[in-house]
Coordinates of C-alpha atoms in Angstrom, one line a residue:
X1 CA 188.6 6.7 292.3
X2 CA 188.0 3.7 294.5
X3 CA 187.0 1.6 291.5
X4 CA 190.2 2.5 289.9
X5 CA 191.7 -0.7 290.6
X6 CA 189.3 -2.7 290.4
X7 CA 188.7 -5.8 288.0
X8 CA 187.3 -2.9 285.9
X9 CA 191.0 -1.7 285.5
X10 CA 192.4 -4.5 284.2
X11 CA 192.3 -3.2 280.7
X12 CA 193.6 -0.3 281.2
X13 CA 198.2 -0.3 280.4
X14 CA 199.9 -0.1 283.8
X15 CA 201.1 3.2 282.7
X16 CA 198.2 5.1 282.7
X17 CA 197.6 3.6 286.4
X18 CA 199.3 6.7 287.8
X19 CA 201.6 4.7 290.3
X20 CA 204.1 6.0 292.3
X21 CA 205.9 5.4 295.4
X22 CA 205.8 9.0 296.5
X23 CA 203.0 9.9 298.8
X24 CA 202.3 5.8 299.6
X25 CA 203.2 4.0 302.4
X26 CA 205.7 3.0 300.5
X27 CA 208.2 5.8 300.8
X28 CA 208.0 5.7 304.6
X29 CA 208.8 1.7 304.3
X30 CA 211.7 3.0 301.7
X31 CA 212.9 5.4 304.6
X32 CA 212.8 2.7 307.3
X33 CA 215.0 0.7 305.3
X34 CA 217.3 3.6 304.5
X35 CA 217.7 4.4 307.9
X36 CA 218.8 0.7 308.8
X37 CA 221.7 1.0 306.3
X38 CA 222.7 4.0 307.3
X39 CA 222.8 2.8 311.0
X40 CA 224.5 -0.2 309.9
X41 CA 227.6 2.0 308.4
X42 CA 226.6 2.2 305.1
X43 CA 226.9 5.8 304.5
X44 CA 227.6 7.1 301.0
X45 CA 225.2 4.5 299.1
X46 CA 222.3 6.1 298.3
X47 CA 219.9 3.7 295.8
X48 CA 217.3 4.5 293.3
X49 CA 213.6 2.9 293.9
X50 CA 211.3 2.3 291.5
X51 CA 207.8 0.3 290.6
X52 CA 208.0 -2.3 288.5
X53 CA 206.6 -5.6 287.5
X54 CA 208.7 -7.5 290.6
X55 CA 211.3 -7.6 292.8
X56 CA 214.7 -6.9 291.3
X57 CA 218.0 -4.9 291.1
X58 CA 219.1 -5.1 287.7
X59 CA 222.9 -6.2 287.2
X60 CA 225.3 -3.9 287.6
X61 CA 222.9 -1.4 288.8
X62 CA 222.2 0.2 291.8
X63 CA 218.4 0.9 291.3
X64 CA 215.6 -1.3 293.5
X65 CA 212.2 -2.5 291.6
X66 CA 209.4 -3.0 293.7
X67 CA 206.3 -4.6 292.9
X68 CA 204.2 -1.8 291.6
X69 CA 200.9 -4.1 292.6
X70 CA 202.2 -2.7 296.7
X71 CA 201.6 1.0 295.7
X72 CA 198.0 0.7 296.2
X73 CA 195.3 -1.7 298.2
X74 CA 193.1 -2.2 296.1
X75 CA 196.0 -3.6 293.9
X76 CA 197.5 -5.2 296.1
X77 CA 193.9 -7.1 296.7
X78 CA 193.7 -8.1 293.3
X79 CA 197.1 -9.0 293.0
X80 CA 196.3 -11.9 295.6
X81 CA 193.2 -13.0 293.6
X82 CA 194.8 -13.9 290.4
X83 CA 198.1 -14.9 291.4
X84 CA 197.2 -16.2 294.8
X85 CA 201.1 -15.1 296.4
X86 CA 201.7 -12.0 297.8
X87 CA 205.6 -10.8 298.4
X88 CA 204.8 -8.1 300.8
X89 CA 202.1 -8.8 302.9
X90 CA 202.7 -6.2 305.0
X91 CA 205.3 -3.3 305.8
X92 CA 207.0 -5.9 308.2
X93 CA 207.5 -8.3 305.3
X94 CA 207.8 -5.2 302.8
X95 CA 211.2 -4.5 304.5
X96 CA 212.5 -8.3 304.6
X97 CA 212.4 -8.3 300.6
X98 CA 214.2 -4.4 300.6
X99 CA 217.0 -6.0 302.9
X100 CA 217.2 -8.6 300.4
X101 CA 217.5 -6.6 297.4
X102 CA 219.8 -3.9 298.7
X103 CA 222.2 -6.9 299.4
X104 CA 222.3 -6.9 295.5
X105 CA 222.9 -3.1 295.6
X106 CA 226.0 -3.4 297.6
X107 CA 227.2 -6.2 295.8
X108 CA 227.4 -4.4 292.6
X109 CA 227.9 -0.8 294.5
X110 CA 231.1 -2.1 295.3
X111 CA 231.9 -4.8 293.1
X112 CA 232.3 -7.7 296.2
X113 CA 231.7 -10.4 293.3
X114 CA 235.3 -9.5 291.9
X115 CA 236.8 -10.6 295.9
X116 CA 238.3 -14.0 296.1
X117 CA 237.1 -14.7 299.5
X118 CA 233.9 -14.0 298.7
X119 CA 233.8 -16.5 295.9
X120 CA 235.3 -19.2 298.0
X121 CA 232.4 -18.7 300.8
X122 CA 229.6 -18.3 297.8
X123 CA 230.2 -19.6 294.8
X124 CA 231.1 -17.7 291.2
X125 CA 228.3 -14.9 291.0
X126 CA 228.7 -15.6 287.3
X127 CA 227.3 -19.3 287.7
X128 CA 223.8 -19.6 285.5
X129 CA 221.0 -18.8 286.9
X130 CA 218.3 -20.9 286.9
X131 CA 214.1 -20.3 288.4
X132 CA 214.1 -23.9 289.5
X133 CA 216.2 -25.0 292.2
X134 CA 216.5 -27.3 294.7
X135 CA 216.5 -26.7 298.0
X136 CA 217.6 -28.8 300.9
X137 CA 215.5 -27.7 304.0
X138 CA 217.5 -26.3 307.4
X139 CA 220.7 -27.2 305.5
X140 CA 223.1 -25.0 307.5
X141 CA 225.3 -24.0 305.2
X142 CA 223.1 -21.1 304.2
X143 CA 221.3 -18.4 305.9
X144 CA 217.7 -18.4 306.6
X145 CA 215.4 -14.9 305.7
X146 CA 212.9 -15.4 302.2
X147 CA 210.8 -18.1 302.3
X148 CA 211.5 -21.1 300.1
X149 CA 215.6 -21.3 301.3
X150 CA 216.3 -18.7 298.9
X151 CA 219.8 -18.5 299.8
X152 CA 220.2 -21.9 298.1
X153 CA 218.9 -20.8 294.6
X154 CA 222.0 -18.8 293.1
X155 CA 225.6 -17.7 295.0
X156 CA 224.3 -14.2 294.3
X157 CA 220.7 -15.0 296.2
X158 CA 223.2 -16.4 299.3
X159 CA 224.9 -13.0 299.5
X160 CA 221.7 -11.3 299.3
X161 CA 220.2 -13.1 302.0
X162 CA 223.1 -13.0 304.2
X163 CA 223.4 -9.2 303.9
X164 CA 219.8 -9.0 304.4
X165 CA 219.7 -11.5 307.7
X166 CA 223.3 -9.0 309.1
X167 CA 221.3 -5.9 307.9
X168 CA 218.3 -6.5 310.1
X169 CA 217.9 -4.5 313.1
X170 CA 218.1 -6.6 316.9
X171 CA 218.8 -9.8 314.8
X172 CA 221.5 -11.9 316.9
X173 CA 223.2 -13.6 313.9
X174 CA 226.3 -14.7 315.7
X175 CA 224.1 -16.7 318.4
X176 CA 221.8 -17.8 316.3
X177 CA 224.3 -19.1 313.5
X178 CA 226.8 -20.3 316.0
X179 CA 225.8 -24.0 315.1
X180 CA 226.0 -23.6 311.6
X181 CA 229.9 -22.7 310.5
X182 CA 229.4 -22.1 307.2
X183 CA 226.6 -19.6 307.0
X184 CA 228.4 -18.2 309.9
X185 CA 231.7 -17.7 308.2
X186 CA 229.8 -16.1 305.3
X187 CA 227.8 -13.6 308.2
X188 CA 231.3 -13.0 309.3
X189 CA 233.0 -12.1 306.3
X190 CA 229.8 -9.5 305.7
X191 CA 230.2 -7.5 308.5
X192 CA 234.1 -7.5 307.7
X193 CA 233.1 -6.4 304.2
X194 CA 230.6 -3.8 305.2
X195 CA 233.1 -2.4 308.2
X196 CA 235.4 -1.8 304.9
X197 CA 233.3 -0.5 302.5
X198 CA 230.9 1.2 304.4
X199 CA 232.2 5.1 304.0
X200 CA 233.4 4.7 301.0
X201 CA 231.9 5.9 298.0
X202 CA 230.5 3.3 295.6
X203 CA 232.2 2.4 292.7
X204 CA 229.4 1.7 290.4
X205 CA 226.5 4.1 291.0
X206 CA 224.4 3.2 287.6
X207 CA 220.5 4.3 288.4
X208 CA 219.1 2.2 284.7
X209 CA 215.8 1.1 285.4
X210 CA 214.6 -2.2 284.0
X211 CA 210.6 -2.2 283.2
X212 CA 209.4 1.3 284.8
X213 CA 205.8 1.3 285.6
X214 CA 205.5 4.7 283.9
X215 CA 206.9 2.9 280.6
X216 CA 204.6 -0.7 280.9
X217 CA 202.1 -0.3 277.9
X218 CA 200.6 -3.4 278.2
X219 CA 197.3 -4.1 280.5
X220 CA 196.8 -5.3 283.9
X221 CA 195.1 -8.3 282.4
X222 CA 197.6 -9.1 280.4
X223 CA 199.7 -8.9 283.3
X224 CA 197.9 -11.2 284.9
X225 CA 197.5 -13.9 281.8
X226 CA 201.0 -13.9 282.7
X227 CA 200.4 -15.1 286.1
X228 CA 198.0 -18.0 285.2
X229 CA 198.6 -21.6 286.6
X230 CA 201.6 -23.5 284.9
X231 CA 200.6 -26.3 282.4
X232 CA 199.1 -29.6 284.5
X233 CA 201.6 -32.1 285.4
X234 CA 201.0 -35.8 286.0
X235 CA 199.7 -37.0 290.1
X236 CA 200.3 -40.3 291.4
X237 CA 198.5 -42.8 290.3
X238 CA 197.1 -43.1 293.4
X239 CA 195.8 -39.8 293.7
X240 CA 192.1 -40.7 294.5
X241 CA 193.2 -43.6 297.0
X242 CA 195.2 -40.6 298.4
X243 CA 192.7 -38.7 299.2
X244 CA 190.5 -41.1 300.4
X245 CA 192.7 -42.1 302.9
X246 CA 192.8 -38.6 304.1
X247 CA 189.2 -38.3 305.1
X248 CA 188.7 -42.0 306.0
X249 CA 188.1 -42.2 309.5
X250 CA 186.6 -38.8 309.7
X251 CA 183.0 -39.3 308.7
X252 CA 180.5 -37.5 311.2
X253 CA 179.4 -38.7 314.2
X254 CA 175.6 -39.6 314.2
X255 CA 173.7 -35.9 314.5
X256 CA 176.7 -34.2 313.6
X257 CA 177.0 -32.4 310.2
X258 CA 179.2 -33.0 307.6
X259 CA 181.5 -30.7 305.4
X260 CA 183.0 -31.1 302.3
X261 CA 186.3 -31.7 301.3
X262 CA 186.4 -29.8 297.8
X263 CA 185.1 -25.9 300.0
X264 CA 188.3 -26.9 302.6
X265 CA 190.9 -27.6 300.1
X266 CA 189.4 -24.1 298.0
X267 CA 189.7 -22.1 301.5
X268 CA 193.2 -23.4 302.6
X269 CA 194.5 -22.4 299.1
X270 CA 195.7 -19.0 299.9
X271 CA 197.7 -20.4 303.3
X272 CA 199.0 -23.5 301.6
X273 CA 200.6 -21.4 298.6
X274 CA 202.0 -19.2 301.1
X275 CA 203.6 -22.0 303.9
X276 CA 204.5 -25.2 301.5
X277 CA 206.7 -22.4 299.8
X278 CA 208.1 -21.3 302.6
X279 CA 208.9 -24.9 304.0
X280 CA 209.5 -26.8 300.5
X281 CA 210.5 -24.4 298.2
X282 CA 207.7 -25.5 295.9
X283 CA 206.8 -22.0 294.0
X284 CA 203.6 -20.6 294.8
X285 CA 201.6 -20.6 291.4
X286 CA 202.4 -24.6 291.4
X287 CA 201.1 -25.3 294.9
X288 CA 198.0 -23.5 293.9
X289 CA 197.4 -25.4 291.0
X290 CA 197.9 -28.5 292.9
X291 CA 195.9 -27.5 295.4
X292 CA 193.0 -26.6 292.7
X293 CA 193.4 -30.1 291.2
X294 CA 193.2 -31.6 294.7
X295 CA 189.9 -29.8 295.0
X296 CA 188.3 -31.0 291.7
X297 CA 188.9 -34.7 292.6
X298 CA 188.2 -34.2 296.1
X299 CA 184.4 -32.4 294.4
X300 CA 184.4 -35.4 291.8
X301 CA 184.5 -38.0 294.2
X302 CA 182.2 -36.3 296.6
X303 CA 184.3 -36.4 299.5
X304 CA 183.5 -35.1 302.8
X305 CA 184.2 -35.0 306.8
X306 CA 182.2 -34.4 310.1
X307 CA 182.6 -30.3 310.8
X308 CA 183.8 -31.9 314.6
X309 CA 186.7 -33.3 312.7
X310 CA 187.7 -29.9 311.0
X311 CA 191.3 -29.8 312.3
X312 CA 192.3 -33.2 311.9
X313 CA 191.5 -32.9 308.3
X314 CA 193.1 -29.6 308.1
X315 CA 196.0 -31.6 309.2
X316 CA 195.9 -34.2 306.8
X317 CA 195.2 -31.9 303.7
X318 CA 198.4 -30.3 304.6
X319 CA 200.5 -33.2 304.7
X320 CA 199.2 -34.3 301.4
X321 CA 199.9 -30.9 299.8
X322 CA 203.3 -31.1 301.3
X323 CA 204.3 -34.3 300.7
X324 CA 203.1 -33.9 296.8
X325 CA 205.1 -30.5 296.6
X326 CA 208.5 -32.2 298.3
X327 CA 208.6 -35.1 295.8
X328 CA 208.5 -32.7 293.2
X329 CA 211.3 -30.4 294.6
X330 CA 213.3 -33.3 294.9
X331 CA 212.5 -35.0 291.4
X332 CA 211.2 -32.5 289.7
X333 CA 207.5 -33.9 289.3
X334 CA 204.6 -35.0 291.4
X335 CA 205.1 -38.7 290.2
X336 CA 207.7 -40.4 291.1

């Protein structure tokens, strides 16, 4: 059974994987969070969970997908190999995204995207929704909890977050956000909402699942085709002079050995995807095509450093990376 999820699985339809969030650690993580509403006055809502191909609550529903890659290890490893992001690293981060999500519950539970006041702190919950946005880092008009500022992709996200950042247990949102008056008045008018709504029974209760895992008939690997590296987009001209400049000056001293820069960019890759998303908002499978690019140059032109300068060019790769990934938040490419 311990090859069962394996590379050796990933012909086999996620169906006949046998998932389930029963009996996985999982359902205790499902509890935890169950028992935070519940302590936070939410009495009578009472959520379906399910695995399926990502995070989700589909509209007007009050059903929670979860990532059916978490309900196992050895999924959850392979999961990180071939998409190289991981939205649940551990139970601790495993409840940030359920906080998030059951913000969506209650917002359709009880229908908060019909109030007036709501929409005047949020937006229109009705406003398209796009995958790219653009975030503008420590802006205090929005809450802080998912990486990426999540809050700023979609009036619906900004609830989420902000119910999911009141939600969480010994968090001090009044002292933290007292600085920031709009993504206080929007914490505020939360716990106002909740304190109304919490003992009363929902008004939508619709369990429709999108995507069960029982019902996914196509393969883990085709899955995963899924989650290859988007299309190459134009660098800088300057690209190579770019990275040049980031190992000049850190040749090894005489007797010392030498290291190369292609192996550091190929081990940073996993950390890099994770952090410029988190402080950027540049999406995960983009910074780790970048960051693979950066390493076939970097092998191409046979760059390299002394092993005593290890941090310092630590340093500097992540700067690049970052810089690279903020110009293309910002304008939407690499090149400017």
């Amino acid at each position: 059974m311990a090859d069962e999820f394996t590379e050796a699985a990933l012909g086999k339809p996620i169906r006949d994987l046998g998932l389930t969030i029963a009996g996985t650690p999982l359902e205790s993580i499902v509890g935890t969070l169950m028992q935070e509403v519940v302590a936070a006055g939410i009495r009578r809502l009472r959520p379906r969970f399910y695995l399926s191909t990502e995070w989700g609550v589909p509209q007007d529903t009050i059903a929670v997908a979860m990532p059916f890659y978490l309900a196992h290890p050895e999924l959850t490893e392979l999961h990180v190999r071939r998409a190289g992001h991981l939205e649940g690293l551990d139970a601790a981060d495993i409840l940030r995204y359920l906080r998030h999500e059951m913000g969506h519950v209650v917002s359709y539970a009880y229908e908060l995207h019909t109030e007036e006041r709501g929409t005047e702190l949020f937006g229109r919950f009705d406003k398209r929704y796009r995958e790219e946005y653009r975030p503008k880092p420590f802006s205090r008009k929005f809450v802080r909890h998912l990486p990426g500022w999540y809050a700023q992709k979609h009036p619906q996200e900004d609830w989420a977050e902000t119910f999911a950042v009141w939600l969480t247990p010994g968090g001090e949102w009044r002292r933290e956000y007292a600085d920031w008056p709009t993504a206080l008045a929007k914490l505020t008018y939360c716990d106002e909402v909740m304190r109304r709504v919490g003992d009363r029974e929902p008004l939508v209760t619709d369990e429709e699942l999108d995507e069960d895992v029982g019902d996914i008939a196509y393969t883990l690997g085709e899955f995963y085709r899924d989650q290859d590296d988007p299309d190459e987009e134009a660098l800088p001209p300057g690209i190579d002079g770019a990275l040049r400049d980031v190992f000049a000056g850190l040749a090894p001293r005489p007797g010392q050995g030498h290291a190369f820069a292609a192996a550091l960019l190929r081990r940073l890759e996993r950390e890099l995807t994770a952090q410029v998303y988190r402080w950027t908002g540049h999406f995960p499978e983009r910074t780790r095509a970048l960051v693979r690019r950066l390493a076939r140059r970097a092998e191409e032109l046979a760059l390299s450093y002394g092993q005593e300068h290890e941090t310092a060019a630590v340093v500097a790769v992540t700067a690049l990376v970052a810089a690279l990934a903020t110009t293309h938040v910002m304008r939407g490419r690499y090149d400017p």
